[in-house]
Amino acid sequence: MSETMRAVDIKGGMGPISALHITEIPKPKPTGAQALVKIKAFGLNRMDLSQREGQYPVPPGAPKTLGVEFSGVIEAVGESPEKGFKVGDEVFGLAYGGAYAEYIAVSTHLLVHKPKELSWEQCAGIPETWITATQAMYLIANFTPGKSILWHAGASSVSIAGIQLSGADSASAIYATARQDEKCAFAVNTLGATAAFNTKTQDWVAEVMKATNGKGVDIIIDFIGGEYFQQNLDAVARDGVIVNLGFMGGTKVPTGTDISAFIRKRCTFVGSSLRSRDEEYQGRLRDQLVDHALPRFKDGRFTIHLDKVLPWEQIQDAHALLEENKTKGKVICTIS
């Protein structure tokens, strides 16, 4: 068996899209509870763009190779894999890095058996996005049936998952924002959001307040950061929660920001991430995904929206698609 494999690397360790290329690197070996998975497909995420540019810290011990979600076949296992995982199993899973490659060594605690009803490409688009949405909505925001919820970047993969989860678990109302009318229509007509607002052409806070009869929304899941900080405070309901997962709109709040809502509304602003969490935490989320969402993937109640599937030789084109911010759903690369 070869001691090397092909993987996507970045010339100079960080750089623009043109720095991405496929090269040979050492093939990992599974130890302990790990499995060696021969990758069939991997999903792209916005963090990959930040990591490529040197702006996303990789967790200690994680491979420097990009990629945190994948699907494939177990080729070998370490000394103590989780019960139920063996050589030959078709799986998909979450990783701390290393998925832009022919093989990955990953903990079996973060793997899920691939259902026959789903393709390799669909499965590669589940782990990071659906687990992130699950974490933000349930563990961080403490969602319960009857609460209202707003998902910013409504056509992003995490919000696509979150809007579907919100509908399945009886949110009283589901709102979304986007910067294109087409994406707003997608959130409502395809995903089932109650309403969606174009933040470029509408005063989305005023629209939310009108839709909620002045109450505001109970939970806001935010990927924008500084640019929407004040507006989130204005739109959140009393005792509401704002969960920040990203900084697409920068990390600096505008001059004159009024934080009185923290006391007036008793609201909570909390930041979170998934990749920096330990294996036990991520494993619990994996179990919740298997119990809660997997049956709905199998019978079609939940849909994995794939915007584009490309061979991994076109990794530069795949990153360009994400940077253009025009996608509705996942960009997936396949390895043949």
mmCIF file with all atom_site columns, N, CA, C and O in Angstrom, residues 15 18 60 79 88 100 130 132 160 196 200 271 282 288 312 317:
data_model
loop_
_atom_site.group_PDB
_atom_site.id
_atom_site.type_symbol
_atom_site.label_atom_id
_atom_site.label_alt_id
_atom_site.label_comp_id
_atom_site.label_asym_id
_atom_site.label_entity_id
_atom_site.label_seq_id
_atom_site.pdbx_PDB_ins_code
_atom_site.Cartn_x
_atom_site.Cartn_y
_atom_site.Cartn_z
_atom_site.occupancy
_atom_site.B_iso_or_equiv
_atom_site.pdbx_formal_charge
_atom_site.auth_seq_id
_atom_site.auth_comp_id
_atom_site.auth_asym_id
_atom_site.auth_atom_id
_atom_site.pdbx_PDB_model_num
ATOM 1  N N  . GLY A 1 15  ? -2.800  31.912 0.902  1.00 0.00 ? 15  GLY A N  1
ATOM 2  C CA . GLY A 1 15  ? -2.791  32.734 -0.294 1.00 0.00 ? 15  GLY A CA 1
ATOM 3  C C  . GLY A 1 15  ? -4.113  32.785 -1.009 1.00 0.00 ? 15  GLY A C  1
ATOM 4  O O  . GLY A 1 15  ? -5.144  32.314 -0.500 1.00 0.00 ? 15  GLY A O  1
ATOM 5  N N  . SER A 1 18  ? -5.540  31.060 -6.499 1.00 0.00 ? 18  SER A N  1
ATOM 6  C CA . SER A 1 18  ? -4.527  30.517 -7.415 1.00 0.00 ? 18  SER A CA 1
ATOM 7  C C  . SER A 1 18  ? -3.450  29.716 -6.695 1.00 0.00 ? 18  SER A C  1
ATOM 8  O O  . SER A 1 18  ? -2.692  28.976 -7.322 1.00 0.00 ? 18  SER A O  1
ATOM 9  N N  . PRO A 1 60  ? -5.391  22.718 17.537 1.00 0.00 ? 60  PRO A N  1
ATOM 10 C CA . PRO A 1 60  ? -4.132  22.012 17.808 1.00 0.00 ? 60  PRO A CA 1
ATOM 11 C C  . PRO A 1 60  ? -4.217  20.551 17.383 1.00 0.00 ? 60  PRO A C  1
ATOM 12 O O  . PRO A 1 60  ? -5.198  19.863 17.674 1.00 0.00 ? 60  PRO A O  1
ATOM 13 N N  . GLU A 1 79  ? -6.819  0.690  16.820 1.00 0.00 ? 79  GLU A N  1
ATOM 14 C CA . GLU A 1 79  ? -6.914  -0.434 17.758 1.00 0.00 ? 79  GLU A CA 1
ATOM 15 C C  . GLU A 1 79  ? -8.268  -0.503 18.461 1.00 0.00 ? 79  GLU A C  1
ATOM 16 O O  . GLU A 1 79  ? -8.683  -1.576 18.896 1.00 0.00 ? 79  GLU A O  1
ATOM 17 N N  . GLY A 1 88  ? -14.723 -1.446 5.183  1.00 0.00 ? 88  GLY A N  1
ATOM 18 C CA . GLY A 1 88  ? -15.726 -1.643 4.146  1.00 0.00 ? 88  GLY A CA 1
ATOM 19 C C  . GLY A 1 88  ? -16.990 -0.837 4.342  1.00 0.00 ? 88  GLY A C  1
ATOM 20 O O  . GLY A 1 88  ? -17.799 -0.726 3.409  1.00 0.00 ? 88  GLY A O  1
ATOM 21 N N  . TYR A 1 100 ? -9.796  17.561 2.173  1.00 0.00 ? 100 TYR A N  1
ATOM 22 C CA . TYR A 1 100 ? -9.471  17.802 0.766  1.00 0.00 ? 100 TYR A CA 1
ATOM 23 C C  . TYR A 1 100 ? -8.359  16.843 0.355  1.00 0.00 ? 100 TYR A C  1
ATOM 24 O O  . TYR A 1 100 ? -7.266  17.245 -0.052 1.00 0.00 ? 100 TYR A O  1
ATOM 25 N N  . TRP A 1 130 ? -25.207 20.829 8.979  1.00 0.00 ? 130 TRP A N  1
ATOM 26 C CA . TRP A 1 130 ? -26.354 20.411 9.782  1.00 0.00 ? 130 TRP A CA 1
ATOM 27 C C  . TRP A 1 130 ? -25.995 20.328 11.261 1.00 0.00 ? 130 TRP A C  1
ATOM 28 O O  . TRP A 1 130 ? -26.828 20.630 12.132 1.00 0.00 ? 130 TRP A O  1
ATOM 29 N N  . THR A 1 132 ? -23.666 22.225 12.705 1.00 0.00 ? 132 THR A N  1
ATOM 30 C CA . THR A 1 132 ? -23.564 23.622 13.140 1.00 0.00 ? 132 THR A CA 1
ATOM 31 C C  . THR A 1 132 ? -24.937 24.214 13.419 1.00 0.00 ? 132 THR A C  1
ATOM 32 O O  . THR A 1 132 ? -25.149 24.888 14.434 1.00 0.00 ? 132 THR A O  1
ATOM 33 N N  . ILE A 1 160 ? -29.951 26.960 5.452  1.00 0.00 ? 160 ILE A N  1
ATOM 34 C CA . ILE A 1 160 ? -30.831 26.011 4.756  1.00 0.00 ? 160 ILE A CA 1
ATOM 35 C C  . ILE A 1 160 ? -31.186 24.856 5.674  1.00 0.00 ? 160 ILE A C  1
ATOM 36 O O  . ILE A 1 160 ? -32.339 24.429 5.761  1.00 0.00 ? 160 ILE A O  1
ATOM 37 N N  . ALA A 1 196 ? -39.001 36.270 4.156  1.00 0.00 ? 196 ALA A N  1
ATOM 38 C CA . ALA A 1 196 ? -37.570 36.561 4.008  1.00 0.00 ? 196 ALA A CA 1
ATOM 39 C C  . ALA A 1 196 ? -37.419 37.983 3.500  1.00 0.00 ? 196 ALA A C  1
ATOM 40 O O  . ALA A 1 196 ? -38.232 38.462 2.696  1.00 0.00 ? 196 ALA A O  1
ATOM 41 N N  . LYS A 1 200 ? -30.583 44.463 1.331  1.00 0.00 ? 200 LYS A N  1
ATOM 42 C CA . LYS A 1 200 ? -30.081 45.554 0.497  1.00 0.00 ? 200 LYS A CA 1
ATOM 43 C C  . LYS A 1 200 ? -31.196 46.522 0.120  1.00 0.00 ? 200 LYS A C  1
ATOM 44 O O  . LYS A 1 200 ? -30.945 47.709 -0.085 1.00 0.00 ? 200 LYS A O  1
ATOM 45 N N  . GLY A 1 271 ? -21.429 34.060 21.267 1.00 0.00 ? 271 GLY A N  1
ATOM 46 C CA . GLY A 1 271 ? -20.688 33.576 20.110 1.00 0.00 ? 271 GLY A CA 1
ATOM 47 C C  . GLY A 1 271 ? -20.367 32.099 20.267 1.00 0.00 ? 271 GLY A C  1
ATOM 48 O O  . GLY A 1 271 ? -20.239 31.591 21.376 1.00 0.00 ? 271 GLY A O  1
ATOM 49 N N  . GLN A 1 282 ? -18.529 17.155 20.033 1.00 0.00 ? 282 GLN A N  1
ATOM 50 C CA . GLN A 1 282 ? -18.934 16.930 18.648 1.00 0.00 ? 282 GLN A CA 1
ATOM 51 C C  . GLN A 1 282 ? -19.618 15.578 18.491 1.00 0.00 ? 282 GLN A C  1
ATOM 52 O O  . GLN A 1 282 ? -20.556 15.429 17.706 1.00 0.00 ? 282 GLN A O  1
ATOM 53 N N  . GLN A 1 288 ? -27.081 13.400 18.053 1.00 0.00 ? 288 GLN A N  1
ATOM 54 C CA . GLN A 1 288 ? -28.338 14.138 17.886 1.00 0.00 ? 288 GLN A CA 1
ATOM 55 C C  . GLN A 1 288 ? -28.721 14.197 16.415 1.00 0.00 ? 288 GLN A C  1
ATOM 56 O O  . GLN A 1 288 ? -29.903 14.066 16.056 1.00 0.00 ? 288 GLN A O  1
ATOM 57 N N  . TRP A 1 312 ? -12.569 17.314 -7.949 1.00 0.00 ? 312 TRP A N  1
ATOM 58 C CA . TRP A 1 312 ? -11.674 18.081 -7.090 1.00 0.00 ? 312 TRP A CA 1
ATOM 59 C C  . TRP A 1 312 ? -10.509 18.722 -7.824 1.00 0.00 ? 312 TRP A C  1
ATOM 60 O O  . TRP A 1 312 ? -9.871  19.633 -7.301 1.00 0.00 ? 312 TRP A O  1
ATOM 61 N N  . ASP A 1 317 ? -12.025 26.564 -8.973 1.00 0.00 ? 317 ASP A N  1
ATOM 62 C CA . ASP A 1 317 ? -13.361 26.995 -9.390 1.00 0.00 ? 317 ASP A CA 1
ATOM 63 C C  . ASP A 1 317 ? -14.354 26.872 -8.234 1.00 0.00 ? 317 ASP A C  1
ATOM 64 O O  . ASP A 1 317 ? -15.243 27.714 -8.065 1.00 0.00 ? 317 ASP A O  1
#
